[in-house]
mmCIF file of C-alpha atoms and ligand atoms in Angstrom:
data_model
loop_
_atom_site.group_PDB
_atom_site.id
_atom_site.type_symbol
_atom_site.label_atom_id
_atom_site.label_comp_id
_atom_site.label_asym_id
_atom_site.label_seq_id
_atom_site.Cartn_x
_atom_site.Cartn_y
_atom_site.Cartn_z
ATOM 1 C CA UNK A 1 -52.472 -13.997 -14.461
ATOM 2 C CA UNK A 2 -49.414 -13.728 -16.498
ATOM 3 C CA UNK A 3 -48.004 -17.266 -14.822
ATOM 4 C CA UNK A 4 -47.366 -15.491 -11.282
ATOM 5 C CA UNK A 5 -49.342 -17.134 -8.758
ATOM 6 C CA UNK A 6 -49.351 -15.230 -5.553
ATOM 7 C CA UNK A 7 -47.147 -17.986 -3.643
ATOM 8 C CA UNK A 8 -44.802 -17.171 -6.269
ATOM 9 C CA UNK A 9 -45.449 -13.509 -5.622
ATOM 10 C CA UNK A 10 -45.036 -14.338 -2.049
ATOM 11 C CA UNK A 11 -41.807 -16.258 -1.724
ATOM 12 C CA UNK A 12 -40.130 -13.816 -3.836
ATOM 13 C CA UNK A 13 -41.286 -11.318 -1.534
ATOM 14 C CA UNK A 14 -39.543 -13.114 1.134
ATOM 15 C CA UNK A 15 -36.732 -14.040 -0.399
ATOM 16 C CA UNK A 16 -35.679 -10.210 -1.519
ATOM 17 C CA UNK A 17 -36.361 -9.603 1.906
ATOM 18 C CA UNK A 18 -34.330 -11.837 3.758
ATOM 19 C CA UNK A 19 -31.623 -11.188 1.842
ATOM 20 C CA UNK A 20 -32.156 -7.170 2.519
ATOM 21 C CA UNK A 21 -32.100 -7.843 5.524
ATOM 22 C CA UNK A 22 -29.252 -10.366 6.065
ATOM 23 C CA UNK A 23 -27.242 -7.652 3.891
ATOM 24 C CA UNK A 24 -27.926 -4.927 6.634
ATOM 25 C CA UNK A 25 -27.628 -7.224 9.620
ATOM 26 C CA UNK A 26 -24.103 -8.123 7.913
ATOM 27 C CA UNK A 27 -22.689 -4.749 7.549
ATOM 28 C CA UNK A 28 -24.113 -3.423 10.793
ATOM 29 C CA UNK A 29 -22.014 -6.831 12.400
ATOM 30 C CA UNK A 30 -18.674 -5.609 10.293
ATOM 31 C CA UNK A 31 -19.186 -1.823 11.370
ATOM 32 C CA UNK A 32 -19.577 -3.391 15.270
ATOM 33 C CA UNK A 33 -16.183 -5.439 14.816
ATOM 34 C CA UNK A 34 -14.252 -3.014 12.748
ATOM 35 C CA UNK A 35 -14.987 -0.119 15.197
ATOM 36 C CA UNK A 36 -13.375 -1.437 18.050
ATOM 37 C CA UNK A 37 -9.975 -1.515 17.045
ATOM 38 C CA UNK A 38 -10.357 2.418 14.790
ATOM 39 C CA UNK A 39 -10.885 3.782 18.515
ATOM 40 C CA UNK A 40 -7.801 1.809 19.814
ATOM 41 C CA UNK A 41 -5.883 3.470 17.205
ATOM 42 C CA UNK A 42 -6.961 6.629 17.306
ATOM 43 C CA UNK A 43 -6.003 6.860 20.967
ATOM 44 C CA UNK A 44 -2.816 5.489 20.162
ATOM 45 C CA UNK A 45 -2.226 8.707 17.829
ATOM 46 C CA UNK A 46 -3.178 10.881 20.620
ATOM 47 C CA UNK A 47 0.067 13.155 19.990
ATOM 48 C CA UNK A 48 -0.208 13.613 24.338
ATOM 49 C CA UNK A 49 -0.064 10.100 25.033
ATOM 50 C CA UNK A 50 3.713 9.792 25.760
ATOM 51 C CA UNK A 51 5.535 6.559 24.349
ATOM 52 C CA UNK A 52 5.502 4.142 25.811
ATOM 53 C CA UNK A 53 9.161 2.825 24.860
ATOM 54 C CA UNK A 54 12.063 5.429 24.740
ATOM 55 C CA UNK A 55 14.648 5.201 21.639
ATOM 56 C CA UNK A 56 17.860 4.504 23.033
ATOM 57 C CA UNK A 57 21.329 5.286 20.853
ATOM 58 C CA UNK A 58 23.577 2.829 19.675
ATOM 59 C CA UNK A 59 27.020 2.340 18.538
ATOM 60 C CA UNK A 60 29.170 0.019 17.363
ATOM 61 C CA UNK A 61 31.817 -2.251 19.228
ATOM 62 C CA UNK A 62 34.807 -1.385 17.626
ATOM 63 C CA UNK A 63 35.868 -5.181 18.266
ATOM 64 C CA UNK A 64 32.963 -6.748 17.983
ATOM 65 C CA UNK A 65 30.896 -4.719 16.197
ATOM 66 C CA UNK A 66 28.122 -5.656 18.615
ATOM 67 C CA UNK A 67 25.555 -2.704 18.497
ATOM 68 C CA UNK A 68 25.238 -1.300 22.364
ATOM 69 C CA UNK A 69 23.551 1.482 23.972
ATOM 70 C CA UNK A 70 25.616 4.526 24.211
ATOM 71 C CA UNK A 71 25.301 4.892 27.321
ATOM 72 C CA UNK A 72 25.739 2.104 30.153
ATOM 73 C CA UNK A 73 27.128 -0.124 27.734
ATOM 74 C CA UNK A 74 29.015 -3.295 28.718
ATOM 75 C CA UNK A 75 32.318 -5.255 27.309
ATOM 76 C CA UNK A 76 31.841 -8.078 25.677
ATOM 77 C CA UNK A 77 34.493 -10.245 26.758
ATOM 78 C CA UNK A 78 36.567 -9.953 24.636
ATOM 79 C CA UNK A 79 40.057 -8.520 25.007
ATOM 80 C CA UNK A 80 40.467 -4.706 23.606
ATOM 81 C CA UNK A 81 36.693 -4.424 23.995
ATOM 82 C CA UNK A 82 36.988 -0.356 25.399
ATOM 83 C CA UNK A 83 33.424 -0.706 27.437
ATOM 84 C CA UNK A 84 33.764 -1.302 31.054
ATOM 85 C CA UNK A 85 32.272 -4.632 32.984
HETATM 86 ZN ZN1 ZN B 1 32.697 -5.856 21.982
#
């Protein structure tokens, strides 16, 4: 009947169901893997969380011109440098 035998019929079947399958197994494997790291980051943007490095200001060696913190900064070595150590 119309050249479809029902092991045609069958395997088709099969086929468009294994790969319905496989297609849902797939994305439900990506959403498992790409989930962990959203819920890192969005406790990472928690705006209490407080940072975990501070910023520190630099300036310039007027010798050198080797950036150092502002404050508790160190000489160089070199002679004229106007930081203490
Ligand atoms: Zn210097």
């Amino acid at each position: 009947m119309l050249g479809l035998s029902l092991g045609k019929l069958l395997f088709t079947i099969i086929v468009v169901a294994a790969v319905f399958f496989g297609w849902k197994w797939l994305s439900r494997m990506q959403a498992v893997r790409g989930g962990a790291p959203r819920r890192v980051r969005e406790k990472a943007d928690r705006p209490s969380a407080p940072p975990a490095v501070e910023a520190v200001d630099m300036v310039a060696c007027p010798v050198c011109g080797d950036y150092v913190p502002a404050k508790g900064a160190r000489s160089c070595g070199r002679s004229g440098c106007p930081y203490p150590g």
